[in-house]
CSV table of C-alpha atoms in Angstrom, one decimal:
chain,number,residue,atom,x,y,z
L,1,UNK,CA,-3.9,-15.6,-14.7
L,2,UNK,CA,-2.9,-12.7,-12.4
L,3,UNK,CA,0.0,-10.8,-13.8
L,4,UNK,CA,2.0,-7.8,-13.0
L,5,UNK,CA,4.7,-6.8,-15.5
L,6,UNK,CA,7.1,-4.1,-14.9
L,7,UNK,CA,9.0,-2.2,-17.6
L,8,UNK,CA,11.1,0.9,-18.1
L,9,UNK,CA,14.2,0.0,-16.2
L,10,UNK,CA,17.7,0.6,-17.5
L,11,UNK,CA,21.0,2.4,-17.1
L,12,UNK,CA,20.8,6.1,-16.2
L,13,UNK,CA,23.4,8.7,-15.0
L,14,UNK,CA,23.3,10.2,-11.6
L,15,UNK,CA,20.8,13.1,-11.6
L,16,UNK,CA,18.9,11.6,-14.4
L,17,UNK,CA,15.2,10.5,-14.7
L,18,UNK,CA,13.4,7.3,-15.5
L,19,UNK,CA,9.7,6.3,-15.6
L,20,UNK,CA,8.8,2.8,-14.6
L,21,UNK,CA,5.5,1.2,-15.6
L,22,UNK,CA,3.6,-1.8,-14.3
L,23,UNK,CA,0.9,-3.5,-16.4
L,24,UNK,CA,-1.7,-5.4,-14.5
L,25,UNK,CA,-3.9,-8.2,-15.8
L,26,UNK,CA,-6.1,-11.0,-14.5
L,27,UNK,CA,-7.6,-9.1,-11.7
L,28,UNK,CA,-9.6,-6.0,-11.1
L,29,UNK,CA,-6.8,-3.5,-10.9
L,30,UNK,CA,-8.9,-0.6,-9.9
L,31,UNK,CA,-10.0,-2.3,-6.7
L,32,UNK,CA,-6.5,-2.7,-5.3
L,33,UNK,CA,-4.1,-0.2,-3.8
L,34,UNK,CA,-0.6,-0.6,-5.2
L,35,UNK,CA,3.0,-0.3,-4.1
L,36,UNK,CA,6.5,-0.1,-5.4
L,37,UNK,CA,9.1,-2.1,-3.5
L,38,UNK,CA,12.8,-2.2,-4.4
L,39,UNK,CA,15.8,-4.4,-3.7
L,40,UNK,CA,19.4,-3.2,-4.1
L,41,UNK,CA,21.8,-5.9,-5.5
L,42,UNK,CA,22.5,-8.4,-2.8
L,43,UNK,CA,20.4,-6.5,-0.2
L,44,UNK,CA,17.0,-6.7,1.4
L,45,UNK,CA,13.6,-5.4,0.4
L,46,UNK,CA,12.7,-1.7,0.9
L,47,UNK,CA,9.2,-0.3,0.5
L,48,UNK,CA,9.2,2.8,-1.8
L,49,UNK,CA,5.7,4.1,-2.4
L,50,UNK,CA,2.0,3.4,-2.0
L,51,UNK,CA,-1.1,4.7,-3.9
L,52,UNK,CA,-4.7,4.0,-3.0
L,53,UNK,CA,-7.3,2.8,-5.5
L,54,UNK,CA,-8.5,6.3,-6.5
L,55,UNK,CA,-5.1,7.9,-6.1
L,56,UNK,CA,-6.4,10.0,-3.3
L,57,UNK,CA,-3.9,8.7,-0.8
L,58,UNK,CA,-0.2,8.5,-1.6
L,59,UNK,CA,2.8,7.7,0.6
L,60,UNK,CA,6.6,7.7,0.0
L,61,UNK,CA,9.5,6.3,1.9
L,62,UNK,CA,11.9,8.9,3.3
L,63,UNK,CA,14.7,8.0,0.9
L,64,UNK,CA,12.7,8.9,-2.2
L,65,UNK,CA,10.3,11.6,-0.9
L,66,UNK,CA,10.5,14.7,-3.1
L,67,UNK,CA,12.2,12.8,-6.0
L,68,UNK,CA,9.8,10.0,-6.9
L,69,UNK,CA,6.1,10.3,-8.0
L,70,UNK,CA,3.7,7.4,-8.0
L,71,UNK,CA,0.6,7.4,-10.2
L,72,UNK,CA,-1.9,5.1,-11.8
L,73,UNK,CA,-4.3,4.9,-14.7
L,74,UNK,CA,-7.2,2.5,-13.8
L,75,UNK,CA,-8.6,2.7,-17.3
L,76,UNK,CA,-5.3,1.2,-18.6
L,77,UNK,CA,-4.7,-1.1,-15.7
L,78,UNK,CA,-1.3,0.6,-15.2
L,79,UNK,CA,0.9,1.8,-12.3
L,80,UNK,CA,3.8,4.2,-12.8
L,81,UNK,CA,6.8,5.5,-10.9
L,82,UNK,CA,8.4,8.7,-12.1
L,83,UNK,CA,12.0,8.8,-10.7
L,84,UNK,CA,13.9,12.1,-10.8
L,85,UNK,CA,17.3,13.2,-9.4
L,86,UNK,CA,18.4,9.6,-9.4
L,87,UNK,CA,21.3,8.7,-7.1
L,88,UNK,CA,23.7,5.7,-7.0
L,89,UNK,CA,21.8,4.3,-4.1
L,90,UNK,CA,18.6,4.1,-6.1
L,91,UNK,CA,20.2,1.2,-8.0
L,92,UNK,CA,17.9,-1.7,-7.5
L,93,UNK,CA,15.3,-4.1,-8.9
L,94,UNK,CA,12.0,-2.3,-8.6
L,95,UNK,CA,8.9,-4.5,-8.0
L,96,UNK,CA,5.3,-3.4,-8.2
L,97,UNK,CA,3.0,-5.2,-5.8
L,98,UNK,CA,-0.7,-5.1,-5.0
L,99,UNK,CA,-1.9,-4.4,-1.5
L,100,UNK,CA,-4.0,-6.9,0.6
L,101,UNK,CA,-4.6,-6.1,4.2
L,102,UNK,CA,-1.4,-4.0,4.5
L,103,UNK,CA,0.6,-6.8,2.9
L,104,UNK,CA,2.0,-7.2,-0.6
L,105,UNK,CA,0.1,-10.2,-2.1
L,106,UNK,CA,1.0,-10.1,-5.8
L,107,UNK,CA,4.4,-9.2,-7.2
L,108,UNK,CA,5.8,-8.5,-10.7
L,109,UNK,CA,9.1,-10.0,-11.8
L,110,UNK,CA,10.8,-6.7,-11.3
L,111,UNK,CA,12.7,-4.3,-13.5
L,112,UNK,CA,16.4,-3.3,-12.9
L,113,UNK,CA,17.4,0.3,-12.5
L,114,UNK,CA,21.1,1.0,-12.6
L,115,UNK,CA,22.3,4.5,-11.7
L,116,UNK,CA,25.9,5.0,-12.8
L,117,UNK,CA,28.1,7.3,-14.7
C,1,UNK,CA,12.0,4.4,10.3
C,2,UNK,CA,14.6,1.7,11.2
C,3,UNK,CA,14.5,-1.8,9.7
C,4,UNK,CA,13.1,-4.7,11.7
C,5,UNK,CA,15.7,-7.0,13.1
C,6,UNK,CA,16.0,-10.6,11.9
C,7,UNK,CA,18.7,-13.2,12.3
C,8,UNK,CA,21.0,-13.3,9.3
C,9,UNK,CA,20.6,-17.1,9.0
C,10,UNK,CA,18.9,-20.1,10.4
C,11,UNK,CA,19.2,-23.7,9.5
C,12,UNK,CA,17.5,-27.0,10.0
C,13,UNK,CA,17.3,-30.6,8.8
C,14,UNK,CA,14.5,-32.0,6.7
C,15,UNK,CA,11.5,-32.7,8.8
C,16,UNK,CA,12.6,-30.4,11.6
C,17,UNK,CA,11.0,-27.1,12.6
C,18,UNK,CA,12.7,-23.7,12.6
C,19,UNK,CA,11.6,-20.3,13.8
C,20,UNK,CA,12.6,-16.9,12.5
C,21,UNK,CA,12.2,-13.9,14.7
C,22,UNK,CA,11.5,-10.3,13.7
C,23,UNK,CA,12.0,-7.6,16.3
C,24,UNK,CA,10.6,-4.1,15.9
C,25,UNK,CA,9.3,-1.4,18.2
C,26,UNK,CA,6.1,-0.2,19.8
C,27,UNK,CA,5.6,2.0,16.6
C,28,UNK,CA,5.4,-0.9,14.2
C,29,UNK,CA,5.3,-4.6,15.2
C,30,UNK,CA,4.0,-3.8,18.7
C,31,UNK,CA,1.4,-1.4,17.5
C,32,UNK,CA,-0.2,-3.0,14.5
C,33,UNK,CA,-1.4,-6.5,13.7
C,34,UNK,CA,-0.2,-6.1,10.2
C,35,UNK,CA,2.9,-8.2,10.1
C,36,UNK,CA,3.6,-10.1,6.9
C,37,UNK,CA,6.3,-12.6,5.8
C,38,UNK,CA,7.8,-13.2,2.4
C,39,UNK,CA,9.8,-16.0,0.9
C,40,UNK,CA,12.2,-15.2,-1.9
C,41,UNK,CA,14.1,-17.8,-3.9
C,42,UNK,CA,17.3,-16.6,-5.7
C,43,UNK,CA,16.5,-14.5,-8.8
C,44,UNK,CA,12.7,-14.6,-8.1
C,45,UNK,CA,10.2,-12.2,-6.8
C,46,UNK,CA,9.1,-12.4,-3.2
C,47,UNK,CA,6.1,-14.5,-2.3
C,48,UNK,CA,3.6,-13.6,0.4
C,49,UNK,CA,3.5,-16.4,3.0
C,50,UNK,CA,1.8,-14.8,6.0
C,51,UNK,CA,-0.3,-11.7,6.5
C,52,UNK,CA,-2.1,-10.1,9.5
C,53,UNK,CA,0.5,-11.8,11.8
C,54,UNK,CA,-0.8,-15.3,11.3
C,55,UNK,CA,-3.1,-15.7,8.3
C,56,UNK,CA,-2.0,-17.8,5.3
C,57,UNK,CA,-2.9,-16.8,1.7
C,58,UNK,CA,-4.6,-19.5,-0.3
C,59,UNK,CA,-2.0,-22.1,-1.5
C,60,UNK,CA,0.5,-21.6,1.3
C,61,UNK,CA,1.1,-24.9,3.2
C,62,UNK,CA,0.0,-25.0,6.8
C,63,UNK,CA,3.6,-25.9,7.7
C,64,UNK,CA,4.1,-22.1,7.7
C,65,UNK,CA,2.7,-20.3,10.7
C,66,UNK,CA,3.1,-16.8,12.2
C,67,UNK,CA,2.7,-15.3,15.6
C,68,UNK,CA,3.5,-12.1,17.6
C,69,UNK,CA,4.3,-11.2,21.2
C,70,UNK,CA,4.9,-7.6,22.1
C,71,UNK,CA,7.4,-6.1,19.6
C,72,UNK,CA,8.5,-9.4,18.2
C,73,UNK,CA,6.9,-11.4,15.4
C,74,UNK,CA,7.9,-15.0,14.5
C,75,UNK,CA,7.6,-17.3,11.5
C,76,UNK,CA,7.7,-21.0,12.2
C,77,UNK,CA,8.2,-23.5,9.5
C,78,UNK,CA,7.5,-27.1,10.5
C,79,UNK,CA,8.3,-30.3,8.6
C,80,UNK,CA,11.2,-28.6,6.7
C,81,UNK,CA,11.5,-29.5,3.1
C,82,UNK,CA,14.4,-28.9,0.7
C,83,UNK,CA,12.3,-26.4,-1.3
C,84,UNK,CA,11.9,-24.2,1.8
C,85,UNK,CA,15.5,-23.1,1.4
C,86,UNK,CA,15.2,-19.4,0.6
C,87,UNK,CA,15.5,-15.9,2.0
C,88,UNK,CA,12.6,-14.8,4.3
C,89,UNK,CA,11.6,-11.2,5.1
C,90,UNK,CA,9.3,-9.9,7.7
C,91,UNK,CA,7.4,-6.6,7.1
C,92,UNK,CA,5.3,-4.4,9.3
C,93,UNK,CA,2.9,-1.6,8.6
C,94,UNK,CA,4.1,1.4,10.6
C,95,UNK,CA,1.6,4.2,9.9
C,96,UNK,CA,2.2,5.7,6.4
C,97,UNK,CA,5.4,3.7,5.8
C,98,UNK,CA,6.0,0.0,5.7
C,99,UNK,CA,9.2,-1.3,7.2
C,100,UNK,CA,11.0,-4.6,6.3
C,101,UNK,CA,13.4,-6.7,8.2
C,102,UNK,CA,16.9,-7.3,6.8
C,103,UNK,CA,16.1,-10.8,5.8
C,104,UNK,CA,17.0,-14.3,7.0
C,105,UNK,CA,18.7,-17.0,4.9
C,106,UNK,CA,17.1,-20.4,5.7
C,107,UNK,CA,19.4,-23.3,4.9
C,108,UNK,CA,18.0,-26.8,4.8
C,109,UNK,CA,20.8,-29.1,5.8
């Protein structure tokens, strides 16, 4: 069974840091580019970041550029998102999603990040 | 990059057809044939319903279809069923970023 399981969310103060993880199973993780997509409470979806299979190509959305860092470990079938200088507006459920023809075909269940003092 | 424009809500009765529009620009929807659609039930993760404008992933009923004309993409759901009630989001590749629509709430009357 294909699974993506996010972890690492929680409550953090503004200006703080958090590292999200996404554990993949049931498919050949190293063959798929990966993304992080987030959803603020009661709001729509926002693409956050992309990483290619070999980590050679990385993109970020304008709202997180310079603060977030995406990475992956193919040997451990894992995707990561290091989030620094967190702001109130970063509060959201963060999903990891695999890439298929420039679409997001498999999604995890999400992990909630709350930025608040 | 601005969000794609979707109607806030649409509705239809069981058995009817509904169409959800998604309007972008010549830099995203109009430029790339990489429009995708996602269904999201409350409290659940999004599910890919359409990719490459009109292709359906395995397991998605053929009641769901996608199309594009110029800067506007559309998702049509025919033979509406109660379980189709959900939020729907369009998304377009736009170069290095991807851009989503604001979402459309589908109500099955």
